[in-house]
JSON list of C-alpha atoms in Angstrom, two decimals:
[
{"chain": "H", "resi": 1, "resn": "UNK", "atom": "CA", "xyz": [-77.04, 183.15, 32.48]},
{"chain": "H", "resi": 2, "resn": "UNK", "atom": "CA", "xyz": [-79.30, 181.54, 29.83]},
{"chain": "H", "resi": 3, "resn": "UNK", "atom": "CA", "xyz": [-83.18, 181.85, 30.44]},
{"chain": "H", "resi": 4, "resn": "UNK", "atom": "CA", "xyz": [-82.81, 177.63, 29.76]},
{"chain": "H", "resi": 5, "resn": "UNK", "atom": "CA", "xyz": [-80.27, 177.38, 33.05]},
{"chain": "H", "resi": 6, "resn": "UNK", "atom": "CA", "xyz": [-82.76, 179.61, 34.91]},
{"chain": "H", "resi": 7, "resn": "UNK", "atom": "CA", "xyz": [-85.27, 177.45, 34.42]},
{"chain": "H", "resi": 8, "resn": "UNK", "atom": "CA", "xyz": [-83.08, 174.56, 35.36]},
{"chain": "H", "resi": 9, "resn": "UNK", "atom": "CA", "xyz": [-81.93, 176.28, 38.21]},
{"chain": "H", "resi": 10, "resn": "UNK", "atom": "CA", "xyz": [-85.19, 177.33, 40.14]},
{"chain": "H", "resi": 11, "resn": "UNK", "atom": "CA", "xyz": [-86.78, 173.55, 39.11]},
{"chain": "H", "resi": 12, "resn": "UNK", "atom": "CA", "xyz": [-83.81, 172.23, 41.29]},
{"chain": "H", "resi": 13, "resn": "UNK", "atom": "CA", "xyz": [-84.54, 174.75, 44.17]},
{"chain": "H", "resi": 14, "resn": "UNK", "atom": "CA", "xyz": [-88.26, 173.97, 43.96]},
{"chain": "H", "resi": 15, "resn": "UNK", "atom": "CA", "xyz": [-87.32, 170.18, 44.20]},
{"chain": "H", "resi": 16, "resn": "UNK", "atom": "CA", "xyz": [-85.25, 170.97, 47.13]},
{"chain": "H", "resi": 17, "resn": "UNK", "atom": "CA", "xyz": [-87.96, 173.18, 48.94]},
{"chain": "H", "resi": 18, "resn": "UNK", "atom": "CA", "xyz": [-90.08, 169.88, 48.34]},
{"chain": "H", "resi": 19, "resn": "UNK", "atom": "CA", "xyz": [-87.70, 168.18, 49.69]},
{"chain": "H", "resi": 20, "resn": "UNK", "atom": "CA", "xyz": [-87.13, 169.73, 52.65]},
{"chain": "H", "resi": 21, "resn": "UNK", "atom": "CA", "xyz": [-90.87, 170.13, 53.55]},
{"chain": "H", "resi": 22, "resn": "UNK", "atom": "CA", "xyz": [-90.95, 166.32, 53.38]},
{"chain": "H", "resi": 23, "resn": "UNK", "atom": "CA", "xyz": [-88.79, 165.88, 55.65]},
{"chain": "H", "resi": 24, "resn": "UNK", "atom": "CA", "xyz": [-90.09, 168.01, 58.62]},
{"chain": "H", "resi": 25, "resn": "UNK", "atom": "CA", "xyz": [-94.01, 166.25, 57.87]},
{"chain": "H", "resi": 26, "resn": "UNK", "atom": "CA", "xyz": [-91.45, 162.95, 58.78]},
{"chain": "H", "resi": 27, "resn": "UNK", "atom": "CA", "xyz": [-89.31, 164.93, 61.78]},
{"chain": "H", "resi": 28, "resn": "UNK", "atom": "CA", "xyz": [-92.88, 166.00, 63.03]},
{"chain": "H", "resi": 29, "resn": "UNK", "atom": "CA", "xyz": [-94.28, 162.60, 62.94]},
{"chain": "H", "resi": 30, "resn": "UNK", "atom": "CA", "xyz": [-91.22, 160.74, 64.64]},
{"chain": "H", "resi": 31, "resn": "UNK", "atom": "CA", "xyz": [-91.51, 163.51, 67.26]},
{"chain": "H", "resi": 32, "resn": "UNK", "atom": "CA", "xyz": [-95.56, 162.70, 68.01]},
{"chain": "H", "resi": 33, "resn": "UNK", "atom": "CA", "xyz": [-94.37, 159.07, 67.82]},
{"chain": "H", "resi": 34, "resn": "UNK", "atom": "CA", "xyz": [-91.98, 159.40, 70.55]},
{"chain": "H", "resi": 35, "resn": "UNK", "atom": "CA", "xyz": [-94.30, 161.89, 72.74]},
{"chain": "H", "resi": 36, "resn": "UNK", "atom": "CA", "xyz": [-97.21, 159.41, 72.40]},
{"chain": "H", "resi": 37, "resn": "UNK", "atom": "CA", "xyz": [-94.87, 156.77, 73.52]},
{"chain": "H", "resi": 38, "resn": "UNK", "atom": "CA", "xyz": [-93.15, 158.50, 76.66]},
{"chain": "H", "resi": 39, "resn": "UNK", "atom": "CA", "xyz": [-96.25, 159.91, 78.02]},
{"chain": "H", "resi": 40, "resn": "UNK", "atom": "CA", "xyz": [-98.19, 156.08, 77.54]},
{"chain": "H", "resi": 41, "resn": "UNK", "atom": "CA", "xyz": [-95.36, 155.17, 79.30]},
{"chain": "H", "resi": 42, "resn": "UNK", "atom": "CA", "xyz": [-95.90, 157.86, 82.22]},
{"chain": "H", "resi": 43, "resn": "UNK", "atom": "CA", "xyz": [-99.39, 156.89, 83.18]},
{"chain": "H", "resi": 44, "resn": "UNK", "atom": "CA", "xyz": [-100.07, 154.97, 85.72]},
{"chain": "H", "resi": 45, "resn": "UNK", "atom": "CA", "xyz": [-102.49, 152.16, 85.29]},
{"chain": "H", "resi": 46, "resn": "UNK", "atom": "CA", "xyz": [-104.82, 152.16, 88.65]},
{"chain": "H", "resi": 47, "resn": "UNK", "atom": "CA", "xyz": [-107.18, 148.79, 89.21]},
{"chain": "H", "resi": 48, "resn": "UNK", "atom": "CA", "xyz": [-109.99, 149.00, 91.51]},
{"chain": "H", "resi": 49, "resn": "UNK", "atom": "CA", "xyz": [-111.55, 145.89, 92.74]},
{"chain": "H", "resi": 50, "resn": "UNK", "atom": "CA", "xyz": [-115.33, 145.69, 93.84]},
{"chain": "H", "resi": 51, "resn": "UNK", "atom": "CA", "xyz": [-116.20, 146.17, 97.49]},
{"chain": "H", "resi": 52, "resn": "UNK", "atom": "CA", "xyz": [-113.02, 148.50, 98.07]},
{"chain": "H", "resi": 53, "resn": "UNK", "atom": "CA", "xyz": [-113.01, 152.18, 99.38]},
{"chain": "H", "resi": 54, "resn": "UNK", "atom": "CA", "xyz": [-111.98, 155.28, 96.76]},
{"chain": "H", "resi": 55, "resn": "UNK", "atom": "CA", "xyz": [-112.11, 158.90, 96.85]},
{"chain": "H", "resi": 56, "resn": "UNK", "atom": "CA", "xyz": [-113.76, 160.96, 94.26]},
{"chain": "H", "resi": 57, "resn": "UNK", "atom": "CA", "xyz": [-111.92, 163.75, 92.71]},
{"chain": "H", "resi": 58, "resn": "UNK", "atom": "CA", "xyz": [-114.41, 167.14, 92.17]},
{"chain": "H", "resi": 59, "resn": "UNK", "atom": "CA", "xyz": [-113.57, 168.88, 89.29]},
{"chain": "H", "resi": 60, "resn": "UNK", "atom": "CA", "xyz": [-116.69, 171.23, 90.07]},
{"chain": "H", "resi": 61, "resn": "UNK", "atom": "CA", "xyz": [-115.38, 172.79, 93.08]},
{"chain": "H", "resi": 62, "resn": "UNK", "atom": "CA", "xyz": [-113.25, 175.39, 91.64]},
{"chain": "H", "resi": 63, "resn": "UNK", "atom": "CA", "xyz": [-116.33, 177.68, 91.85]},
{"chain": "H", "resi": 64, "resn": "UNK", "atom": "CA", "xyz": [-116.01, 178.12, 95.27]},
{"chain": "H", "resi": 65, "resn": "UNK", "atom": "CA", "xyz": [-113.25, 180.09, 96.14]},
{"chain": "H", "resi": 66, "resn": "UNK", "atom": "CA", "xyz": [-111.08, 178.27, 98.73]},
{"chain": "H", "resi": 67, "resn": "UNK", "atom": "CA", "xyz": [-107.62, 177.07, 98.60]},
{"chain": "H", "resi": 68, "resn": "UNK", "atom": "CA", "xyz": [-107.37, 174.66, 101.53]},
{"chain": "H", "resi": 69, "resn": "UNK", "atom": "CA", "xyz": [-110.71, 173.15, 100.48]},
{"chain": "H", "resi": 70, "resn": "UNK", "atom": "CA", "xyz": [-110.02, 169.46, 99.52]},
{"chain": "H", "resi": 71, "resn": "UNK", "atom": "CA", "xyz": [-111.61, 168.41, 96.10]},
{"chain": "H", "resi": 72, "resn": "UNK", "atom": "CA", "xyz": [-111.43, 164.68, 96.94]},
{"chain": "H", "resi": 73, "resn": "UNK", "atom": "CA", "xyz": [-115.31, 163.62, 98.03]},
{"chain": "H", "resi": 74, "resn": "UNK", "atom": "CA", "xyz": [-115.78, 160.26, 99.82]},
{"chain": "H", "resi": 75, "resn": "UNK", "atom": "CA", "xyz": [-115.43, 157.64, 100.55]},
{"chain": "H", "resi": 76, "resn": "UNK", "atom": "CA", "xyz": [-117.63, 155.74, 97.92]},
{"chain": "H", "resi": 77, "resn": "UNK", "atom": "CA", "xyz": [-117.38, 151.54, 97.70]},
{"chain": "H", "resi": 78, "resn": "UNK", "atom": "CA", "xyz": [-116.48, 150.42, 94.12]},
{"chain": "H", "resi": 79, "resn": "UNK", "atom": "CA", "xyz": [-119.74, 147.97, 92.77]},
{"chain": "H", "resi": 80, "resn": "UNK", "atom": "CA", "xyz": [-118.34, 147.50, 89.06]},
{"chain": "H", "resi": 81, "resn": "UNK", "atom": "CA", "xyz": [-115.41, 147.71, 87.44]},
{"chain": "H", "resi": 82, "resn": "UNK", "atom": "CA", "xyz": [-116.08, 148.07, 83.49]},
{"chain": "H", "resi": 83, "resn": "UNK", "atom": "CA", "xyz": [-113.62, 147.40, 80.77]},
{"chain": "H", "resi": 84, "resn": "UNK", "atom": "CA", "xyz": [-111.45, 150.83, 79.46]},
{"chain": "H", "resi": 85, "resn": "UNK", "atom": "CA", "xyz": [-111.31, 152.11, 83.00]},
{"chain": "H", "resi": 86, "resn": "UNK", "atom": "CA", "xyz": [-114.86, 153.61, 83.89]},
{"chain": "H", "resi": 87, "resn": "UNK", "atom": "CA", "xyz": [-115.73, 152.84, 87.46]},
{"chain": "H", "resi": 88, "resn": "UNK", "atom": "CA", "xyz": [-119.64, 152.28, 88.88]},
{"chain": "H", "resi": 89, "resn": "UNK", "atom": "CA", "xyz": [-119.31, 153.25, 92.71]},
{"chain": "H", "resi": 90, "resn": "UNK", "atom": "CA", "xyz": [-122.04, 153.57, 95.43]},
{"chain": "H", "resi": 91, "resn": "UNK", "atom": "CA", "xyz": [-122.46, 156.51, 98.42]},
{"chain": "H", "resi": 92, "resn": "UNK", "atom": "CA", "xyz": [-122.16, 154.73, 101.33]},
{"chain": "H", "resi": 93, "resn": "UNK", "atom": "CA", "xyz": [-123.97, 158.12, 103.03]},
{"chain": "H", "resi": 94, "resn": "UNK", "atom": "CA", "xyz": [-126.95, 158.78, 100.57]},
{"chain": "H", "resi": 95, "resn": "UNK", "atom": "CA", "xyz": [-126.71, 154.66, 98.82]},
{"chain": "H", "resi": 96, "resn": "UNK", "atom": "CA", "xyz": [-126.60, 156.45, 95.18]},
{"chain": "H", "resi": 97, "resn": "UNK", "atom": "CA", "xyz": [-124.75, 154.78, 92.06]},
{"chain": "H", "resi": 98, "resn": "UNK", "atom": "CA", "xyz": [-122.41, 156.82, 90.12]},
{"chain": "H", "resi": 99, "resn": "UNK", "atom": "CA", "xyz": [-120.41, 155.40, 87.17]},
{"chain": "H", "resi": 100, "resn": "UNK", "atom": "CA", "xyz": [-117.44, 157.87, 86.80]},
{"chain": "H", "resi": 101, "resn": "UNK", "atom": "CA", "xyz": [-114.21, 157.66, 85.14]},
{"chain": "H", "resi": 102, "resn": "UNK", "atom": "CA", "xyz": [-111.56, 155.40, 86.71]},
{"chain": "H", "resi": 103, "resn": "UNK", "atom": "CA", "xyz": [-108.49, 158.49, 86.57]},
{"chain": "H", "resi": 104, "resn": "UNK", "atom": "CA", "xyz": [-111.30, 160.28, 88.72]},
{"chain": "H", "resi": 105, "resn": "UNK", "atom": "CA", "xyz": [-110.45, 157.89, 91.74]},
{"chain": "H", "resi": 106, "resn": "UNK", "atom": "CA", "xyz": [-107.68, 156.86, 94.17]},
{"chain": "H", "resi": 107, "resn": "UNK", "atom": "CA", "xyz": [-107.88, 154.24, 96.80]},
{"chain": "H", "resi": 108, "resn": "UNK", "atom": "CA", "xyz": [-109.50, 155.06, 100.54]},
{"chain": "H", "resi": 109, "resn": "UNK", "atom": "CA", "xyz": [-107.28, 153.91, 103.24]},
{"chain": "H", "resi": 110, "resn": "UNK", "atom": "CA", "xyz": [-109.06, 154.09, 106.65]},
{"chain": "H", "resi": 111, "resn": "UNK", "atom": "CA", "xyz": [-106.03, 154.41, 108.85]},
{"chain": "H", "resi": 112, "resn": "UNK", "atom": "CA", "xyz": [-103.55, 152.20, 109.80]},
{"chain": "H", "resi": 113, "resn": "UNK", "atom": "CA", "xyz": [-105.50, 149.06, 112.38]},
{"chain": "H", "resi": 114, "resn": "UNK", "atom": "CA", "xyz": [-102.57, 147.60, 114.99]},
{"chain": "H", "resi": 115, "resn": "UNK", "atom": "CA", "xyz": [-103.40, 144.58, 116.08]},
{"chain": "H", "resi": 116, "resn": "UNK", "atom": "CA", "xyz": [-101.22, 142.04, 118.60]},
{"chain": "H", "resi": 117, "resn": "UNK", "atom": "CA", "xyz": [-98.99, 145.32, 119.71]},
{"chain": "H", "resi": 118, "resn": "UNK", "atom": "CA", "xyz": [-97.53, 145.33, 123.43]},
{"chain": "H", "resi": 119, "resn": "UNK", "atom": "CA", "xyz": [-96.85, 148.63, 125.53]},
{"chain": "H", "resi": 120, "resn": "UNK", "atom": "CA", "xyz": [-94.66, 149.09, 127.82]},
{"chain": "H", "resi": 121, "resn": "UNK", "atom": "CA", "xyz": [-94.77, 151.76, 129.89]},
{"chain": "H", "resi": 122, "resn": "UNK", "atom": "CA", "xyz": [-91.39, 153.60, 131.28]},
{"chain": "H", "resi": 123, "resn": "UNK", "atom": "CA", "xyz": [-91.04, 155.32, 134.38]},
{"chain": "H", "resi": 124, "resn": "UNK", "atom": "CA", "xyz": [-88.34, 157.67, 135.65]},
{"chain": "H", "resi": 125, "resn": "UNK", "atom": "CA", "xyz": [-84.94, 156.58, 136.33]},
{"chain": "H", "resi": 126, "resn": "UNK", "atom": "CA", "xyz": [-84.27, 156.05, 139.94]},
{"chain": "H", "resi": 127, "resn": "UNK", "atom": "CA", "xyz": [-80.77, 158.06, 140.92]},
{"chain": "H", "resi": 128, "resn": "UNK", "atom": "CA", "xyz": [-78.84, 156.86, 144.28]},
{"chain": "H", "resi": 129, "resn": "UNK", "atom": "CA", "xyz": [-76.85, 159.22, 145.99]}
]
């Protein structure tokens, strides 16, 4: 082998190498592409509306030791809703504002209120002999 098909030879293998690393800069960014896409897809949007009940998720609690402790703190009454998802929400024991992120929150339910139900009220079955 010639030193001039050398040459020729490791300019076509550098080519290639360039080649190649090309491609996996565009395999990575088709991958992102497609993560950014399925996770967008995954979240769920939440809307609060003013004058509604929400629980407060406490991110701060993890210094106290204490697996059964819940780290939802409420219930607060949503005052504002601001555009790209930040909530303003107001104690309804101390009466203090807070404007916290809206993926901090879910919705308060106070129970389940029956209204218009009838009982009826069984007794034992009578047996004749």
């Amino acid at each position: 082998m010639s030193l001039d098909e050398a040459g020729l030879h490791r300019k076509l293998q550098l080519q290639e190498l360039e080649e190649i690393r090309l491609d996996s800069y565009e395999n990575a960014a088709l991958y992102k592409e497609k993560t950014k896409a399925w996770h967008d897809k995954m979240i769920s949007r939440r809307s609060f509306e003013v004058g509604k009940k929400v629980l407060v998720y406490q991110s701060r609690l993890h210094l106290f030791l204490g697996k059964l402790k819940s780290r939802w703190v409420g219930p607060f009454v949503v005052t504002k809703v601001f555009p790209h998802g930040a909530v303003e929400i107001q104690s309804l024991e101390l009466g203090k504002f807070l404007k916290v992120n809206g993926q901090r929150l879910k919705l308060y339910y106070d129970g389940f209120q029956i209204e218009g139900f009838e009982s009826i009220l069984l007794s034992e079955p009578i047996y004749e002999d």
